[in-house]
Amino acid sequence: MAATTQRFVLLILALVIFTAALHFWRATAMLQLQAAAPSRGTVLLLEPTQPVKKLEPFDVLPDARQRLEFRMPQEGRPKECIERTYNLSKMPGVAVIIPYLHESLELMEHTVGSLINNTEPSLLDEILLIDDGNEADHAFASILKRLHPKVKYHRNAERQGLIKAKVTGADLTKSPVILFMEPHCI
């Protein structure tokens, strides 16, 4: 019994040390971000001020509604994370750029569905899908355009490669924040 108690105490001690190190790393990273702000833009520090409302799915076009529905995994975040609040009116809009080549339509639909159903609508400016020169059987242009009004589509006439496709997407959006994702995140 003493060995079990000793292991438990060591585990708790390790968790305390890890948490302290994590807080120290976060504070150091924030100081570095603040120091870099003049040359890289403004650092936006988010303070909890209002509860995050339960998100309702966006209105989607009728033929795309089923494509965007899928079961979400069980909530696994700690209670403190769930209860944390942010002032959403101070957050910038985001454009999500997803380049793809030879991807599964079903996985792309689930990725887009997850973004639409789990992102605050006021924060999501657009989801831009970049077709990097796919053959006709992997282009899916007409289907992707109908998924949701915030989904945009661009086709590169010939394959440019992942980095060039991302640069193309960044050039096409006007959002202040750009997030690059893989088309098969779900």
PDB file of C-alpha atoms in Angstrom:
ATOM      1  CA  MET A   1       0.000   0.000   0.000  1.00  0.00           C
ATOM      2  CA  ALA A   2       2.857   2.377   0.792  1.00  0.00           C
ATOM      3  CA  ALA A   3       4.343   1.904  -2.693  1.00  0.00           C
ATOM      4  CA  THR A   4       1.004   2.859  -4.296  1.00  0.00           C
ATOM      5  CA  THR A   5       0.728   5.966  -2.124  1.00  0.00           C
ATOM      6  CA  GLN A   6       4.308   6.916  -2.938  1.00  0.00           C
ATOM      7  CA  ARG A   7       3.643   6.558  -6.699  1.00  0.00           C
ATOM      8  CA  PHE A   8       0.498   8.646  -6.360  1.00  0.00           C
ATOM      9  CA  VAL A   9       2.379  11.418  -4.526  1.00  0.00           C
ATOM     10  CA  LEU A  10       5.119  11.367  -7.178  1.00  0.00           C
ATOM     11  CA  LEU A  11       2.502  11.595  -9.928  1.00  0.00           C
ATOM     12  CA  ILE A  12       0.851  14.591  -8.263  1.00  0.00           C
ATOM     13  CA  LEU A  13       4.260  16.218  -7.789  1.00  0.00           C
ATOM     14  CA  ALA A  14       5.095  15.655 -11.461  1.00  0.00           C
ATOM     15  CA  LEU A  15       1.776  17.217 -12.504  1.00  0.00           C
ATOM     16  CA  VAL A  16       2.419  20.268 -10.319  1.00  0.00           C
ATOM     17  CA  ILE A  17       5.891  20.719 -11.799  1.00  0.00           C
ATOM     18  CA  PHE A  18       4.548  20.269 -15.344  1.00  0.00           C
ATOM     19  CA  THR A  19       1.772  22.831 -14.720  1.00  0.00           C
ATOM     20  CA  ALA A  20       4.247  25.342 -13.304  1.00  0.00           C
ATOM     21  CA  ALA A  21       6.560  24.840 -16.290  1.00  0.00           C
ATOM     22  CA  LEU A  22       3.637  25.274 -18.681  1.00  0.00           C
ATOM     23  CA  HIS A  23       2.592  28.548 -17.012  1.00  0.00           C
ATOM     24  CA  PHE A  24       6.195  29.778 -17.108  1.00  0.00           C
ATOM     25  CA  TRP A  25       6.485  28.866 -20.806  1.00  0.00           C
ATOM     26  CA  ARG A  26       3.198  30.635 -21.604  1.00  0.00           C
ATOM     27  CA  ALA A  27       4.270  33.783 -19.743  1.00  0.00           C
ATOM     28  CA  THR A  28       7.633  33.756 -21.540  1.00  0.00           C
ATOM     29  CA  ALA A  29       5.933  33.270 -24.916  1.00  0.00           C
ATOM     30  CA  MET A  30       3.543  36.166 -24.237  1.00  0.00           C
ATOM     31  CA  LEU A  31       6.465  38.450 -23.329  1.00  0.00           C
ATOM     32  CA  GLN A  32       8.198  37.471 -26.570  1.00  0.00           C
ATOM     33  CA  LEU A  33       5.019  38.160 -28.540  1.00  0.00           C
ATOM     34  CA  GLN A  34       4.592  41.553 -26.903  1.00  0.00           C
ATOM     35  CA  ALA A  35       8.208  42.446 -27.674  1.00  0.00           C
ATOM     36  CA  ALA A  36       7.726  41.420 -31.314  1.00  0.00           C
ATOM     37  CA  ALA A  37       4.428  43.291 -31.711  1.00  0.00           C
ATOM     38  CA  PRO A  38       5.829  46.466 -33.305  1.00  0.00           C
ATOM     39  CA  SER A  39       7.339  44.520 -36.191  1.00  0.00           C
ATOM     40  CA  ARG A  40       4.702  41.785 -36.597  1.00  0.00           C
ATOM     41  CA  GLY A  41       1.438  43.573 -35.890  1.00  0.00           C
ATOM     42  CA  THR A  42      -0.718  43.850 -32.821  1.00  0.00           C
ATOM     43  CA  VAL A  43      -0.840  41.220 -30.101  1.00  0.00           C
ATOM     44  CA  LEU A  44      -4.402  40.580 -29.039  1.00  0.00           C
ATOM     45  CA  LEU A  45      -4.601  39.461 -25.411  1.00  0.00           C
ATOM     46  CA  LEU A  46      -7.993  37.951 -24.722  1.00  0.00           C
ATOM     47  CA  GLU A  47      -9.452  38.411 -21.293  1.00  0.00           C
ATOM     48  CA  PRO A  48     -12.517  36.479 -20.144  1.00  0.00           C
ATOM     49  CA  THR A  49     -15.490  38.864 -20.124  1.00  0.00           C
ATOM     50  CA  GLN A  50     -18.590  37.208 -21.512  1.00  0.00           C
ATOM     51  CA  PRO A  51     -19.807  33.644 -21.604  1.00  0.00           C
ATOM     52  CA  VAL A  52     -19.310  31.738 -24.824  1.00  0.00           C
ATOM     53  CA  LYS A  53     -22.772  30.916 -26.060  1.00  0.00           C
ATOM     54  CA  LYS A  54     -23.712  27.479 -27.268  1.00  0.00           C
ATOM     55  CA  LEU A  55     -23.236  27.626 -31.016  1.00  0.00           C
ATOM     56  CA  GLU A  56     -26.109  26.918 -33.329  1.00  0.00           C
ATOM     57  CA  PRO A  57     -25.211  25.467 -36.724  1.00  0.00           C
ATOM     58  CA  PHE A  58     -25.182  27.909 -39.613  1.00  0.00           C
ATOM     59  CA  ASP A  59     -28.066  27.814 -42.005  1.00  0.00           C
ATOM     60  CA  VAL A  60     -26.905  25.629 -44.849  1.00  0.00           C
ATOM     61  CA  LEU A  61     -28.290  25.022 -48.256  1.00  0.00           C
ATOM     62  CA  PRO A  62     -30.842  22.155 -48.192  1.00  0.00           C
ATOM     63  CA  ASP A  63     -28.892  19.729 -50.412  1.00  0.00           C
ATOM     64  CA  ALA A  64     -25.752  20.190 -48.300  1.00  0.00           C
ATOM     65  CA  ARG A  65     -27.362  19.836 -44.864  1.00  0.00           C
ATOM     66  CA  GLN A  66     -26.747  16.084 -44.558  1.00  0.00           C
ATOM     67  CA  ARG A  67     -23.148  16.369 -45.750  1.00  0.00           C
ATOM     68  CA  LEU A  68     -22.295  18.734 -42.910  1.00  0.00           C
ATOM     69  CA  GLU A  69     -23.817  16.622 -40.127  1.00  0.00           C
ATOM     70  CA  PHE A  70     -21.679  14.210 -38.168  1.00  0.00           C
ATOM     71  CA  ARG A  71     -21.358  13.133 -34.551  1.00  0.00           C
ATOM     72  CA  MET A  72     -19.083  15.196 -32.385  1.00  0.00           C
ATOM     73  CA  PRO A  73     -16.778  13.434 -29.955  1.00  0.00           C
ATOM     74  CA  GLN A  74     -17.619  13.603 -26.263  1.00  0.00           C
ATOM     75  CA  GLU A  75     -16.536  16.814 -24.522  1.00  0.00           C
ATOM     76  CA  GLY A  76     -13.132  16.225 -22.972  1.00  0.00           C
ATOM     77  CA  ARG A  77     -12.005  19.668 -21.876  1.00  0.00           C
ATOM     78  CA  PRO A  78     -11.600  20.500 -18.184  1.00  0.00           C
ATOM     79  CA  LYS A  79     -14.492  22.390 -16.585  1.00  0.00           C
ATOM     80  CA  GLU A  80     -12.352  25.529 -16.266  1.00  0.00           C
ATOM     81  CA  CYS A  81     -11.842  25.628 -20.033  1.00  0.00           C
ATOM     82  CA  ILE A  82     -15.520  25.105 -20.774  1.00  0.00           C
ATOM     83  CA  GLU A  83     -16.563  27.903 -18.418  1.00  0.00           C
ATOM     84  CA  ARG A  84     -13.981  30.429 -19.658  1.00  0.00           C
ATOM     85  CA  THR A  85     -15.445  33.400 -21.523  1.00  0.00           C
ATOM     86  CA  TYR A  86     -14.099  35.848 -24.112  1.00  0.00           C
ATOM     87  CA  ASN A  87     -15.188  39.162 -25.586  1.00  0.00           C
ATOM     88  CA  LEU A  88     -15.942  37.949 -29.112  1.00  0.00           C
ATOM     89  CA  SER A  89     -16.517  41.463 -30.439  1.00  0.00           C
ATOM     90  CA  LYS A  90     -12.788  42.166 -29.997  1.00  0.00           C
ATOM     91  CA  MET A  91     -11.683  39.095 -31.924  1.00  0.00           C
ATOM     92  CA  PRO A  92     -10.783  39.424 -35.608  1.00  0.00           C
ATOM     93  CA  GLY A  93     -12.444  37.429 -38.376  1.00  0.00           C
ATOM     94  CA  VAL A  94     -10.692  34.354 -39.727  1.00  0.00           C
ATOM     95  CA  ALA A  95     -10.329  32.933 -43.219  1.00  0.00           C
ATOM     96  CA  VAL A  96      -9.635  29.196 -43.289  1.00  0.00           C
ATOM     97  CA  ILE A  97      -7.637  28.143 -46.346  1.00  0.00           C
ATOM     98  CA  ILE A  98      -7.709  24.475 -47.289  1.00  0.00           C
ATOM     99  CA  PRO A  99      -5.619  23.429 -50.296  1.00  0.00           C
ATOM    100  CA  TYR A 100      -6.348  19.941 -51.580  1.00  0.00           C
ATOM    101  CA  LEU A 101      -5.098  17.383 -54.082  1.00  0.00           C
ATOM    102  CA  HIS A 102      -6.605  13.898 -54.526  1.00  0.00           C
ATOM    103  CA  GLU A 103      -8.677  14.087 -51.338  1.00  0.00           C
ATOM    104  CA  SER A 104     -11.806  12.264 -50.251  1.00  0.00           C
ATOM    105  CA  LEU A 105     -14.940  14.339 -50.730  1.00  0.00           C
ATOM    106  CA  GLU A 106     -16.465  12.854 -47.579  1.00  0.00           C
ATOM    107  CA  LEU A 107     -13.511  13.881 -45.401  1.00  0.00           C
ATOM    108  CA  MET A 108     -13.538  17.375 -46.899  1.00  0.00           C
ATOM    109  CA  GLU A 109     -17.269  17.682 -46.183  1.00  0.00           C
ATOM    110  CA  HIS A 110     -16.719  16.616 -42.582  1.00  0.00           C
ATOM    111  CA  THR A 111     -13.857  19.085 -42.141  1.00  0.00           C
ATOM    112  CA  VAL A 112     -15.996  21.926 -43.516  1.00  0.00           C
ATOM    113  CA  GLY A 113     -18.966  20.734 -41.436  1.00  0.00           C
ATOM    114  CA  SER A 114     -16.895  20.754 -38.269  1.00  0.00           C
ATOM    115  CA  LEU A 115     -15.658  24.279 -38.981  1.00  0.00           C
ATOM    116  CA  ILE A 116     -19.148  25.567 -39.701  1.00  0.00           C
ATOM    117  CA  ASN A 117     -20.842  23.859 -36.770  1.00  0.00           C
ATOM    118  CA  ASN A 118     -18.163  24.634 -34.166  1.00  0.00           C
ATOM    119  CA  THR A 119     -17.000  28.139 -35.044  1.00  0.00           C
ATOM    120  CA  GLU A 120     -18.709  31.284 -33.861  1.00  0.00           C
ATOM    121  CA  PRO A 121     -20.342  32.611 -37.077  1.00  0.00           C
ATOM    122  CA  SER A 122     -19.138  36.177 -36.497  1.00  0.00           C
ATOM    123  CA  LEU A 123     -15.528  34.958 -36.371  1.00  0.00           C
ATOM    124  CA  LEU A 124     -15.555  32.899 -39.570  1.00  0.00           C
ATOM    125  CA  ASP A 125     -15.186  35.130 -42.625  1.00  0.00           C
ATOM    126  CA  GLU A 126     -14.784  32.340 -45.160  1.00  0.00           C
ATOM    127  CA  ILE A 127     -13.551  28.837 -45.848  1.00  0.00           C
ATOM    128  CA  LEU A 128     -11.502  28.926 -49.037  1.00  0.00           C
ATOM    129  CA  LEU A 129     -10.895  25.575 -50.728  1.00  0.00           C
ATOM    130  CA  ILE A 130      -7.989  25.623 -53.180  1.00  0.00           C
ATOM    131  CA  ASP A 131      -8.159  22.894 -55.834  1.00  0.00           C
ATOM    132  CA  ASP A 132      -4.521  22.390 -56.767  1.00  0.00           C
ATOM    133  CA  GLY A 133      -5.039  21.102 -60.310  1.00  0.00           C
ATOM    134  CA  ASN A 134      -7.081  17.984 -59.524  1.00  0.00           C
ATOM    135  CA  GLU A 135      -8.413  15.785 -62.297  1.00  0.00           C
ATOM    136  CA  ALA A 136     -12.165  16.087 -62.854  1.00  0.00           C
ATOM    137  CA  ASP A 137     -12.978  13.105 -60.611  1.00  0.00           C
ATOM    138  CA  HIS A 138     -11.318  14.807 -57.610  1.00  0.00           C
ATOM    139  CA  ALA A 139     -12.253  18.446 -58.251  1.00  0.00           C
ATOM    140  CA  PHE A 140     -15.731  18.431 -56.601  1.00  0.00           C
ATOM    141  CA  ALA A 141     -16.243  22.105 -57.526  1.00  0.00           C
ATOM    142  CA  SER A 142     -20.028  22.102 -57.826  1.00  0.00           C
ATOM    143  CA  ILE A 143     -20.511  20.107 -54.603  1.00  0.00           C
ATOM    144  CA  LEU A 144     -18.088  22.201 -52.545  1.00  0.00           C
ATOM    145  CA  LYS A 145     -19.605  25.499 -53.698  1.00  0.00           C
ATOM    146  CA  ARG A 146     -23.038  24.371 -52.463  1.00  0.00           C
ATOM    147  CA  LEU A 147     -21.939  23.354 -48.959  1.00  0.00           C
ATOM    148  CA  HIS A 148     -22.450  26.755 -47.346  1.00  0.00           C
ATOM    149  CA  PRO A 149     -22.485  30.440 -48.352  1.00  0.00           C
ATOM    150  CA  LYS A 150     -19.187  31.020 -46.525  1.00  0.00           C
ATOM    151  CA  VAL A 151     -17.438  28.278 -48.523  1.00  0.00           C
ATOM    152  CA  LYS A 152     -15.481  29.663 -51.481  1.00  0.00           C
ATOM    153  CA  TYR A 153     -13.674  27.690 -54.156  1.00  0.00           C
ATOM    154  CA  HIS A 154     -10.637  28.437 -56.319  1.00  0.00           C
ATOM    155  CA  ARG A 155      -9.074  26.148 -58.910  1.00  0.00           C
ATOM    156  CA  ASN A 156      -5.451  26.273 -59.987  1.00  0.00           C
ATOM    157  CA  ALA A 157      -5.396  25.335 -63.671  1.00  0.00           C
ATOM    158  CA  GLU A 158      -2.326  23.180 -63.082  1.00  0.00           C
ATOM    159  CA  ARG A 159      -0.712  21.778 -59.991  1.00  0.00           C
ATOM    160  CA  GLN A 160       1.303  24.408 -58.114  1.00  0.00           C
ATOM    161  CA  GLY A 161       2.212  22.449 -54.983  1.00  0.00           C
ATOM    162  CA  LEU A 162       1.119  22.882 -51.388  1.00  0.00           C
ATOM    163  CA  ILE A 163       3.037  26.056 -50.544  1.00  0.00           C
ATOM    164  CA  LYS A 164       2.056  27.898 -53.729  1.00  0.00           C
ATOM    165  CA  ALA A 165      -1.583  26.834 -53.203  1.00  0.00           C
ATOM    166  CA  LYS A 166      -1.442  28.315 -49.702  1.00  0.00           C
ATOM    167  CA  VAL A 167       0.084  31.542 -51.021  1.00  0.00           C
ATOM    168  CA  THR A 168      -2.640  31.722 -53.678  1.00  0.00           C
ATOM    169  CA  GLY A 169      -5.296  31.307 -50.985  1.00  0.00           C
ATOM    170  CA  ALA A 170      -3.697  33.992 -48.821  1.00  0.00           C
ATOM    171  CA  ASP A 171      -3.703  36.368 -51.797  1.00  0.00           C
ATOM    172  CA  LEU A 172      -7.409  35.724 -52.423  1.00  0.00           C
ATOM    173  CA  THR A 173      -8.653  36.519 -48.912  1.00  0.00           C
ATOM    174  CA  LYS A 174      -9.073  39.851 -47.176  1.00  0.00           C
ATOM    175  CA  SER A 175      -9.405  38.505 -43.625  1.00  0.00           C
ATOM    176  CA  PRO A 176      -7.006  39.828 -40.983  1.00  0.00           C
ATOM    177  CA  VAL A 177      -6.300  36.299 -39.725  1.00  0.00           C
ATOM    178  CA  ILE A 178      -5.540  33.328 -41.964  1.00  0.00           C
ATOM    179  CA  LEU A 179      -5.642  29.719 -40.798  1.00  0.00           C
ATOM    180  CA  PHE A 180      -4.315  26.923 -43.009  1.00  0.00           C
ATOM    181  CA  MET A 181      -5.817  23.474 -42.574  1.00  0.00           C
ATOM    182  CA  GLU A 182      -5.567  20.074 -44.166  1.00  0.00           C
ATOM    183  CA  PRO A 183      -8.709  18.868 -45.965  1.00  0.00           C
ATOM    184  CA  HIS A 184      -8.844  15.650 -43.930  1.00  0.00           C
ATOM    185  CA  CYS A 185      -8.761  16.986 -40.358  1.00  0.00           C
ATOM    186  CA  ILE A 186     -11.871  15.096 -39.297  1.00  0.00           C
TER     187      ILE A 186
END
